Amino acid sequence: MDHPPDRAAERTRVDVVDCAKTYPGGAQALQRTTLVVEPGEVLALLGPSGCGKTTLLRVIAGLVDPDAGGRIAFNGDDVTARPIEQRAVGMVFQHYALFPQMTVAANIGYGLRVRGVAPEALRRRVGEVIDLVRLGGLEQRRPAQLSGGQRQRVALARAVAVQPRVLLLDEPLTALDAKLKEALRDELAQLLRQLHITAVHVTHDQNEALAIADRLAVMQAGRIVQVGRGEDLYREPGHPFVAEFLGRVNRLQREAGRGLALGGIELPCPPALGASATLLVRPEDVQVHAGAAPGTGWGQARVLQRTFLGDRVQLRLAVAGQAEAIVSDQPRDCPVAAGDTVAVTIDPRRLMAAALEDAS
Ligand code: ADP
Ligand code: MG
């Protein structure tokens, strides 16, 4: 049995067809869902806690049966009736689930041993994956002697050692502290590209999803509300929930049939926004100019609060015509102070509708 680490394998397409899940007791954790994960693609399931991400992942894995009528296919091959051990999936969980009494090497080789891989091939494969996740030198340690990041790399190595058709990751970075999380996130993104493996990555962290996935499926209350590339979803969300979950937004009010009242001026709104009374804009799209307006098209605002966040300054602005304070992100050397009067404007192309006429 041969296991070169970069075998582009036969890359697997995953079809989720009409899969719903009602747990005993009646809670519908997953509404009827159809989703395609392209061969070799990394897809993130992104949404708040309780929205059904884990349920959908476990349906794909074969750990949870979908309600009658639901189907899972790998490369067109219907695997719905097959249990997890016959689906050739690799799984990584938030809590590493390593065998505490086994060494790193034994943990990583576990799946190969169970499959009866000969000792020589097994040693070779384990060595390859250890190099891949950069755990060289730690082969004989036990999980308790590793950092959280190292343990998660062992879990990842164990999952990919057997060359699964599909890699399923459930909040794999959530238990790590912020710094480590970022480092491992970038490492994981790179590794998944190297492996060319079809992967589904569950997370509630937008930055993690954007950094790791080729495409995102944003979930809310048991439903996928939108699927697409991170940049597209961020710039042009097709659903207000997506706008609000993927990044931060201000909510702005507008009177029917009017432009947007902004500190004494009325900004014209693109027709595409329809009659939506609530508009959304991201803090980085609220422009601020210290002192007087640099030209027409600028309203006036008072700075309620200035918060230095290291990489940026966040301003909270009181703006005539808007009941709620508006948040604006500024470069970290922004000279504005609380109490200042500043000029404010928004490029109308950056406005998003908060309720879509055609949305369900
Ligand atoms: P997420 O991973 O997005 O946090 P889950 O898929 O774990 O969401 O859960 C979705 C919903 O299903 C939640 O309301 C949760 O309480 C419920 N749920 C999850 N697993 C079970 C179960 N085994 N039995 C009953 N309800 C469950
Ligand atoms: Mg979950």
CSV table of C-alpha atoms and ligand atoms in Angstrom, one decimal:
chain,number,residue,atom,x,y,z
A,1,MET,CA,0.0,0.0,0.0
A,2,ASP,CA,1.6,3.2,-1.1
A,3,HIS,CA,0.9,6.6,0.5
A,4,PRO,CA,2.8,9.5,-1.1
A,5,PRO,CA,1.7,12.7,0.7
A,6,ASP,CA,1.0,14.8,-2.3
A,7,ARG,CA,-0.9,12.2,-4.3
A,8,ALA,CA,-3.6,14.4,-6.0
A,9,ALA,CA,-5.7,11.2,-5.4
A,10,GLU,CA,-8.9,10.9,-7.2
A,11,ARG,CA,-10.3,14.1,-5.8
A,12,THR,CA,-13.7,13.7,-4.4
A,13,ARG,CA,-16.8,15.8,-5.0
A,14,VAL,CA,-19.3,15.8,-2.2
A,15,ASP,CA,-23.0,16.1,-2.9
A,16,VAL,CA,-25.4,16.8,-0.1
A,17,VAL,CA,-28.9,16.3,-1.5
A,18,ASP,CA,-32.1,17.3,0.3
A,19,CYS,CA,-30.5,16.5,3.7
A,20,ALA,CA,-32.5,17.5,6.8
A,21,LYS,CA,-32.1,16.4,10.4
A,22,THR,CA,-34.7,16.2,13.1
A,23,TYR,CA,-33.3,14.9,16.3
A,24,PRO,CA,-35.4,12.6,18.5
A,25,GLY,CA,-37.5,15.0,20.6
A,26,GLY,CA,-38.4,17.0,17.5
A,27,ALA,CA,-35.8,19.8,17.2
A,28,GLN,CA,-35.1,20.3,13.5
A,29,ALA,CA,-31.4,21.0,13.6
A,30,LEU,CA,-31.0,21.1,9.9
A,31,GLN,CA,-33.6,22.2,7.3
A,32,ARG,CA,-33.6,20.5,3.9
A,33,THR,CA,-30.2,21.3,2.5
A,34,THR,CA,-28.5,20.8,-0.9
A,35,LEU,CA,-24.9,21.6,-1.3
A,36,VAL,CA,-22.0,20.7,-3.6
A,37,VAL,CA,-18.4,20.6,-2.4
A,38,GLU,CA,-16.2,20.6,-5.5
A,39,PRO,CA,-13.3,18.1,-5.8
A,40,GLY,CA,-10.3,19.5,-3.9
A,41,GLU,CA,-12.2,22.5,-2.6
A,42,VAL,CA,-12.0,23.7,1.0
A,43,LEU,CA,-15.5,24.8,2.0
A,44,ALA,CA,-16.3,26.5,5.3
A,45,LEU,CA,-19.6,26.0,7.1
A,46,LEU,CA,-19.9,29.3,8.9
A,47,GLY,CA,-22.5,30.4,11.4
A,48,PRO,CA,-23.3,31.1,15.0
A,49,SER,CA,-23.4,28.5,17.6
A,50,GLY,CA,-26.5,26.2,17.3
A,51,CYS,CA,-27.2,26.9,13.6
A,52,GLY,CA,-26.6,23.3,12.5
A,53,LYS,CA,-23.0,23.2,11.3
A,54,THR,CA,-21.9,20.2,13.3
A,55,THR,CA,-25.1,18.4,12.3
A,56,LEU,CA,-24.4,18.9,8.6
A,57,LEU,CA,-20.8,17.9,9.0
A,58,ARG,CA,-21.8,14.7,10.9
A,59,VAL,CA,-24.3,13.9,8.2
A,60,ILE,CA,-21.5,14.1,5.6
A,61,ALA,CA,-19.3,12.0,7.8
A,62,GLY,CA,-21.9,9.3,8.4
A,63,LEU,CA,-22.1,9.9,12.1
A,64,VAL,CA,-25.7,11.2,11.9
A,65,ASP,CA,-28.4,9.8,9.6
A,66,PRO,CA,-30.3,12.4,7.6
A,67,ASP,CA,-34.1,12.3,7.7
A,68,ALA,CA,-35.7,10.1,5.0
A,69,GLY,CA,-35.1,11.4,1.5
A,70,GLY,CA,-31.7,12.9,2.2
A,71,ARG,CA,-28.6,11.6,0.3
A,72,ILE,CA,-24.9,12.0,0.5
A,73,ALA,CA,-22.8,11.1,-2.6
A,74,PHE,CA,-19.0,11.0,-3.0
A,75,ASN,CA,-18.1,11.3,-6.6
A,76,GLY,CA,-21.6,10.3,-7.6
A,77,ASP,CA,-21.3,7.2,-5.4
A,78,ASP,CA,-24.2,7.1,-2.9
A,79,VAL,CA,-22.8,6.6,0.6
A,80,THR,CA,-25.9,7.4,2.6
A,81,ALA,CA,-26.3,3.9,3.9
A,82,ARG,CA,-22.6,3.5,4.7
A,83,PRO,CA,-21.3,4.1,8.2
A,84,ILE,CA,-18.4,6.4,8.8
A,85,GLU,CA,-15.7,3.7,8.7
A,86,GLN,CA,-16.8,2.9,5.1
A,87,ARG,CA,-16.8,6.5,3.9
A,88,ALA,CA,-13.0,7.1,4.0
A,89,VAL,CA,-13.4,10.4,5.7
A,90,GLY,CA,-10.8,12.0,8.1
A,91,MET,CA,-12.1,14.0,11.0
A,92,VAL,CA,-10.5,16.6,13.2
A,93,PHE,CA,-12.4,17.9,16.3
A,94,GLN,CA,-12.1,20.9,18.6
A,95,HIS,CA,-10.8,18.7,21.3
A,96,TYR,CA,-8.1,16.7,19.8
A,97,ALA,CA,-9.3,13.3,20.8
A,98,LEU,CA,-5.8,11.9,20.8
A,99,PHE,CA,-4.9,8.7,22.6
A,100,PRO,CA,-3.2,10.0,25.8
A,101,GLN,CA,-1.1,6.8,26.4
A,102,MET,CA,0.2,6.7,22.8
A,103,THR,CA,3.2,8.6,21.4
A,104,VAL,CA,2.8,11.1,18.6
A,105,ALA,CA,4.0,8.6,16.1
A,106,ALA,CA,1.6,5.9,17.4
A,107,ASN,CA,-1.3,8.3,17.3
A,108,ILE,CA,-0.6,9.4,13.8
A,109,GLY,CA,-0.1,5.8,12.6
A,110,TYR,CA,-3.2,4.5,14.4
A,111,GLY,CA,-5.6,4.5,11.3
A,112,LEU,CA,-2.9,2.9,9.2
A,113,ARG,CA,-2.4,0.1,11.8
A,114,VAL,CA,-6.1,-0.5,12.0
A,115,ARG,CA,-6.2,-0.9,8.2
A,116,GLY,CA,-3.4,-3.4,8.4
A,117,VAL,CA,-0.7,-1.4,6.6
A,118,ALA,CA,2.6,-3.2,6.7
A,119,PRO,CA,5.1,-1.8,9.3
A,120,GLU,CA,7.6,-0.5,6.8
A,121,ALA,CA,5.0,1.4,4.7
A,122,LEU,CA,3.4,2.6,7.9
A,123,ARG,CA,6.7,4.0,9.2
A,124,ARG,CA,7.3,5.7,5.9
A,125,ARG,CA,3.8,7.3,5.8
A,126,VAL,CA,4.0,8.5,9.4
A,127,GLY,CA,7.3,10.1,8.7
A,128,GLU,CA,5.9,11.9,5.7
A,129,VAL,CA,2.9,13.3,7.5
A,130,ILE,CA,5.1,14.3,10.5
A,131,ASP,CA,7.3,16.3,8.1
A,132,LEU,CA,4.1,17.8,6.5
A,133,VAL,CA,2.8,19.1,9.8
A,134,ARG,CA,6.3,20.0,11.1
A,135,LEU,CA,6.3,17.8,14.1
A,136,GLY,CA,9.8,16.3,13.5
A,137,GLY,CA,11.6,15.6,16.7
A,138,LEU,CA,8.4,15.1,18.7
A,139,GLU,CA,7.6,11.6,17.5
A,140,GLN,CA,8.2,9.9,20.9
A,141,ARG,CA,6.3,12.5,23.0
A,142,ARG,CA,2.9,11.9,24.4
A,143,PRO,CA,0.0,14.3,24.0
A,144,ALA,CA,0.3,15.7,27.5
A,145,GLN,CA,3.9,16.8,26.7
A,146,LEU,CA,2.7,18.9,23.7
A,147,SER,CA,1.3,22.4,23.4
A,148,GLY,CA,-2.3,22.9,22.2
A,149,GLY,CA,-1.1,23.8,18.7
A,150,GLN,CA,1.1,20.7,18.5
A,151,ARG,CA,-1.7,18.5,19.6
A,152,GLN,CA,-3.9,19.8,17.0
A,153,ARG,CA,-1.3,19.2,14.4
A,154,VAL,CA,-1.0,15.6,15.5
A,155,ALA,CA,-4.8,15.3,15.2
A,156,LEU,CA,-4.6,16.7,11.7
A,157,ALA,CA,-1.7,14.4,10.8
A,158,ARG,CA,-3.7,11.4,12.1
A,159,ALA,CA,-6.7,12.4,10.0
A,160,VAL,CA,-4.7,12.8,6.8
A,161,ALA,CA,-2.4,9.8,7.2
A,162,VAL,CA,-4.9,7.4,5.8
A,163,GLN,CA,-5.5,9.6,2.8
A,164,PRO,CA,-9.2,10.1,3.3
A,165,ARG,CA,-11.4,11.1,0.4
A,166,VAL,CA,-12.8,14.0,2.4
A,167,LEU,CA,-11.4,15.8,5.4
A,168,LEU,CA,-13.9,17.1,7.9
A,169,LEU,CA,-12.9,19.6,10.5
A,170,ASP,CA,-15.2,20.7,13.3
A,171,GLU,CA,-13.9,23.9,15.0
A,172,PRO,CA,-10.4,22.6,15.0
A,173,LEU,CA,-8.9,25.9,16.2
A,174,THR,CA,-11.5,27.0,18.6
A,175,ALA,CA,-9.7,25.7,21.7
A,176,LEU,CA,-6.5,27.6,21.0
A,177,ASP,CA,-5.6,31.1,22.2
A,178,ALA,CA,-5.8,34.0,19.8
A,179,LYS,CA,-2.1,34.1,18.7
A,180,LEU,CA,-1.7,30.4,18.3
A,181,LYS,CA,-5.0,30.2,16.5
A,182,GLU,CA,-3.8,32.7,13.8
A,183,ALA,CA,-0.5,30.9,13.3
A,184,LEU,CA,-2.2,27.5,13.0
A,185,ARG,CA,-4.9,28.9,10.8
A,186,ASP,CA,-2.4,30.0,8.2
A,187,GLU,CA,-0.5,26.7,8.5
A,188,LEU,CA,-3.8,24.8,8.0
A,189,ALA,CA,-4.8,26.9,5.0
A,190,GLN,CA,-1.4,26.1,3.4
A,191,LEU,CA,-1.5,22.5,4.3
A,192,LEU,CA,-5.0,22.0,2.8
A,193,ARG,CA,-3.7,23.5,-0.5
A,194,GLN,CA,-0.8,21.2,-0.5
A,195,LEU,CA,-2.9,18.1,0.1
A,196,HIS,CA,-5.5,19.0,-2.6
A,197,ILE,CA,-8.0,17.2,-0.5
A,198,THR,CA,-11.7,18.0,-0.5
A,199,ALA,CA,-12.4,19.5,2.9
A,200,VAL,CA,-15.3,20.9,4.9
A,201,HIS,CA,-14.3,23.2,7.7
A,202,VAL,CA,-16.8,24.1,10.4
A,203,THR,CA,-16.3,27.4,12.3
A,204,HIS,CA,-18.2,30.2,13.9
A,205,ASP,CA,-15.2,32.5,13.3
A,206,GLN,CA,-15.5,34.6,10.1
A,207,ASN,CA,-11.8,35.4,9.9
A,208,GLU,CA,-10.9,31.7,10.1
A,209,ALA,CA,-13.4,30.9,7.4
A,210,LEU,CA,-12.1,33.7,5.1
A,211,ALA,CA,-8.5,32.7,5.7
A,212,ILE,CA,-8.9,28.9,5.2
A,213,ALA,CA,-11.8,28.3,2.7
A,214,ASP,CA,-12.2,28.6,-1.0
A,215,ARG,CA,-15.9,29.1,-0.5
A,216,LEU,CA,-18.1,29.8,2.5
A,217,ALA,CA,-21.6,28.4,3.2
A,218,VAL,CA,-23.1,30.8,5.7
A,219,MET,CA,-25.7,29.1,8.0
A,220,GLN,CA,-28.5,30.5,10.1
A,221,ALA,CA,-31.0,28.6,12.1
A,222,GLY,CA,-30.5,25.2,10.3
A,223,ARG,CA,-30.3,26.7,6.8
A,224,ILE,CA,-27.6,27.7,4.4
A,225,VAL,CA,-28.4,31.3,3.5
A,226,GLN,CA,-25.7,31.9,1.0
A,227,VAL,CA,-22.7,30.1,-0.6
A,228,GLY,CA,-19.9,31.8,-2.3
A,229,ARG,CA,-16.3,33.1,-2.3
A,230,GLY,CA,-15.4,35.0,0.8
A,231,GLU,CA,-14.7,38.2,-1.0
A,232,ASP,CA,-17.9,38.1,-2.9
A,233,LEU,CA,-20.0,37.5,0.2
A,234,TYR,CA,-18.2,40.2,2.1
A,235,ARG,CA,-18.6,42.8,-0.7
A,236,GLU,CA,-22.0,41.9,-2.0
A,237,PRO,CA,-23.9,39.8,0.5
A,238,GLY,CA,-27.1,38.5,-0.9
A,239,HIS,CA,-28.7,38.3,2.5
A,240,PRO,CA,-28.7,40.8,5.4
A,241,PHE,CA,-27.6,38.0,7.8
A,242,VAL,CA,-24.6,37.4,5.7
A,243,ALA,CA,-23.7,41.1,5.7
A,244,GLU,CA,-24.0,41.2,9.5
A,245,PHE,CA,-22.3,37.9,10.3
A,246,LEU,CA,-19.4,38.2,7.9
A,247,GLY,CA,-17.7,41.3,9.3
A,248,ARG,CA,-19.3,44.3,11.1
A,249,VAL,CA,-22.0,46.7,9.8
A,250,ASN,CA,-23.7,49.9,10.8
A,251,ARG,CA,-27.5,50.0,10.5
A,252,LEU,CA,-28.7,53.3,8.9
A,253,GLN,CA,-32.3,54.5,8.7
A,254,ARG,CA,-33.9,56.2,5.7
A,255,GLU,CA,-37.3,57.7,5.1
A,256,ALA,CA,-39.4,56.1,2.4
A,257,GLY,CA,-38.5,57.4,-1.1
A,258,ARG,CA,-35.6,59.6,0.2
A,259,GLY,CA,-31.9,59.5,0.1
A,260,LEU,CA,-29.8,58.8,3.2
A,261,ALA,CA,-29.9,61.6,5.8
A,262,LEU,CA,-26.3,62.0,7.0
A,263,GLY,CA,-25.3,64.9,9.2
A,264,GLY,CA,-27.2,67.6,7.4
A,265,ILE,CA,-26.9,66.3,3.8
A,266,GLU,CA,-29.0,63.8,1.9
A,267,LEU,CA,-26.9,61.2,0.1
A,268,PRO,CA,-28.5,59.8,-3.0
A,269,CYS,CA,-29.0,56.0,-2.9
A,270,PRO,CA,-28.5,53.7,-5.9
A,271,PRO,CA,-31.8,52.3,-7.3
A,272,ALA,CA,-30.5,48.8,-6.6
A,273,LEU,CA,-31.2,49.4,-2.9
A,274,GLY,CA,-34.9,49.5,-3.7
A,275,ALA,CA,-37.2,51.0,-1.0
A,276,SER,CA,-35.3,49.4,1.9
A,277,ALA,CA,-35.8,51.5,5.0
A,278,THR,CA,-32.7,50.1,6.7
A,279,LEU,CA,-29.4,50.2,5.0
A,280,LEU,CA,-26.1,48.7,6.1
A,281,VAL,CA,-22.6,50.0,5.7
A,282,ARG,CA,-19.3,48.6,7.0
A,283,PRO,CA,-17.2,50.7,9.4
A,284,GLU,CA,-14.3,50.8,7.0
A,285,ASP,CA,-16.6,52.4,4.4
A,286,VAL,CA,-17.6,55.3,6.6
A,287,GLN,CA,-15.2,58.1,5.6
A,288,VAL,CA,-14.1,60.8,8.0
A,289,HIS,CA,-12.3,64.0,7.4
A,290,ALA,CA,-10.9,66.0,10.4
A,291,GLY,CA,-12.3,69.5,10.6
A,292,ALA,CA,-14.4,71.1,7.8
A,293,ALA,CA,-15.8,69.2,4.9
A,294,PRO,CA,-13.2,68.9,2.0
A,295,GLY,CA,-16.0,69.4,-0.6
A,296,THR,CA,-19.6,68.8,-1.3
A,297,GLY,CA,-21.2,65.5,-0.4
A,298,TRP,CA,-20.0,65.5,3.2
A,299,GLY,CA,-22.1,65.9,6.3
A,300,GLN,CA,-21.2,66.8,9.8
A,301,ALA,CA,-20.6,64.5,12.8
A,302,ARG,CA,-19.5,64.7,16.4
A,303,VAL,CA,-17.0,62.2,17.7
A,304,LEU,CA,-18.6,60.5,20.7
A,305,GLN,CA,-15.7,58.1,21.3
A,306,ARG,CA,-12.3,57.3,20.0
A,307,THR,CA,-10.9,53.8,20.6
A,308,PHE,CA,-7.4,52.8,19.7
A,309,LEU,CA,-7.3,49.2,18.7
A,310,GLY,CA,-3.7,48.9,17.6
A,311,ASP,CA,-4.1,48.3,13.9
A,312,ARG,CA,-6.8,50.9,13.6
A,313,VAL,CA,-8.8,53.6,15.4
A,314,GLN,CA,-12.5,53.1,15.9
A,315,LEU,CA,-14.7,56.2,16.0
A,316,ARG,CA,-18.3,56.4,17.2
A,317,LEU,CA,-20.0,59.3,15.6
A,318,ALA,CA,-23.2,61.1,16.4
A,319,VAL,CA,-24.7,62.1,13.1
A,320,ALA,CA,-27.8,64.2,12.5
A,321,GLY,CA,-30.6,62.3,10.8
A,322,GLN,CA,-29.5,58.9,12.3
A,323,ALA,CA,-30.8,57.8,15.7
A,324,GLU,CA,-27.9,55.4,16.3
A,325,ALA,CA,-24.2,56.2,16.5
A,326,ILE,CA,-22.2,55.3,13.4
A,327,VAL,CA,-19.0,53.4,13.8
A,328,SER,CA,-16.1,54.3,11.5
A,329,ASP,CA,-12.7,52.6,11.2
A,330,GLN,CA,-9.8,54.9,10.6
A,331,PRO,CA,-6.0,54.4,10.2
A,332,ARG,CA,-4.2,54.0,13.5
A,333,ASP,CA,-2.7,57.5,13.3
A,334,CYS,CA,-6.1,59.2,13.0
A,335,PRO,CA,-5.7,62.6,14.6
A,336,VAL,CA,-9.4,63.0,15.6
A,337,ALA,CA,-10.3,63.2,19.3
A,338,ALA,CA,-13.6,62.6,21.2
A,339,GLY,CA,-15.6,65.8,21.2
A,340,ASP,CA,-14.3,66.9,17.8
A,341,THR,CA,-16.6,67.9,15.0
A,342,VAL,CA,-15.6,66.1,11.7
A,343,ALA,CA,-16.9,65.7,8.2
A,344,VAL,CA,-18.4,62.4,7.2
A,345,THR,CA,-19.5,60.7,4.0
A,346,ILE,CA,-20.2,57.3,2.5
A,347,ASP,CA,-19.7,56.1,-1.0
A,348,PRO,CA,-23.3,55.2,-1.9
A,349,ARG,CA,-22.0,52.1,-3.8
A,350,ARG,CA,-20.9,50.7,-0.4
A,351,LEU,CA,-24.4,50.8,1.0
A,352,MET,CA,-26.2,47.5,1.3
A,353,ALA,CA,-29.9,46.8,1.8
A,354,ALA,CA,-30.8,45.3,5.1
A,355,ALA,CA,-34.0,43.7,3.8
A,356,LEU,CA,-34.1,42.4,0.3
A,357,GLU,CA,-37.4,42.6,-1.6
A,358,ASP,CA,-36.8,39.2,-3.2
A,359,ALA,CA,-35.4,37.5,-0.1
A,360,SER,CA,-37.6,34.9,1.6
B,1,ADP,P1,-23.6,24.1,15.6
B,1,ADP,O1,-22.5,23.1,15.3
B,1,ADP,O2,-23.8,25.1,14.5
B,1,ADP,O3,-23.3,24.8,16.9
B,1,ADP,P2,-25.3,21.8,16.0
B,1,ADP,O4,-25.4,21.1,14.7
B,1,ADP,O5,-24.4,21.2,17.0
B,1,ADP,O6,-25.0,23.4,15.8
B,1,ADP,O7,-26.8,21.9,16.7
B,1,ADP,C1,-27.9,22.4,16.0
B,1,ADP,C2,-29.1,22.3,16.8
B,1,ADP,O8,-29.4,20.9,17.1
B,1,ADP,C3,-28.9,22.9,18.2
B,1,ADP,O9,-30.1,23.5,18.6
B,1,ADP,C4,-28.6,21.7,19.1
B,1,ADP,O10,-29.1,21.9,20.4
B,1,ADP,C5,-29.4,20.6,18.4
B,1,ADP,N1,-28.8,19.3,18.6
B,1,ADP,C6,-27.5,19.0,18.2
B,1,ADP,N2,-27.2,17.7,18.5
B,1,ADP,C7,-28.3,17.2,19.0
B,1,ADP,C8,-28.7,15.9,19.5
B,1,ADP,N3,-27.8,14.8,19.5
B,1,ADP,N4,-30.0,15.7,20.0
B,1,ADP,C9,-30.8,16.7,20.0
B,1,ADP,N5,-30.6,18.0,19.6
B,1,ADP,C10,-29.3,18.2,19.1
B,2,MG,MG,-20.8,22.7,16.4
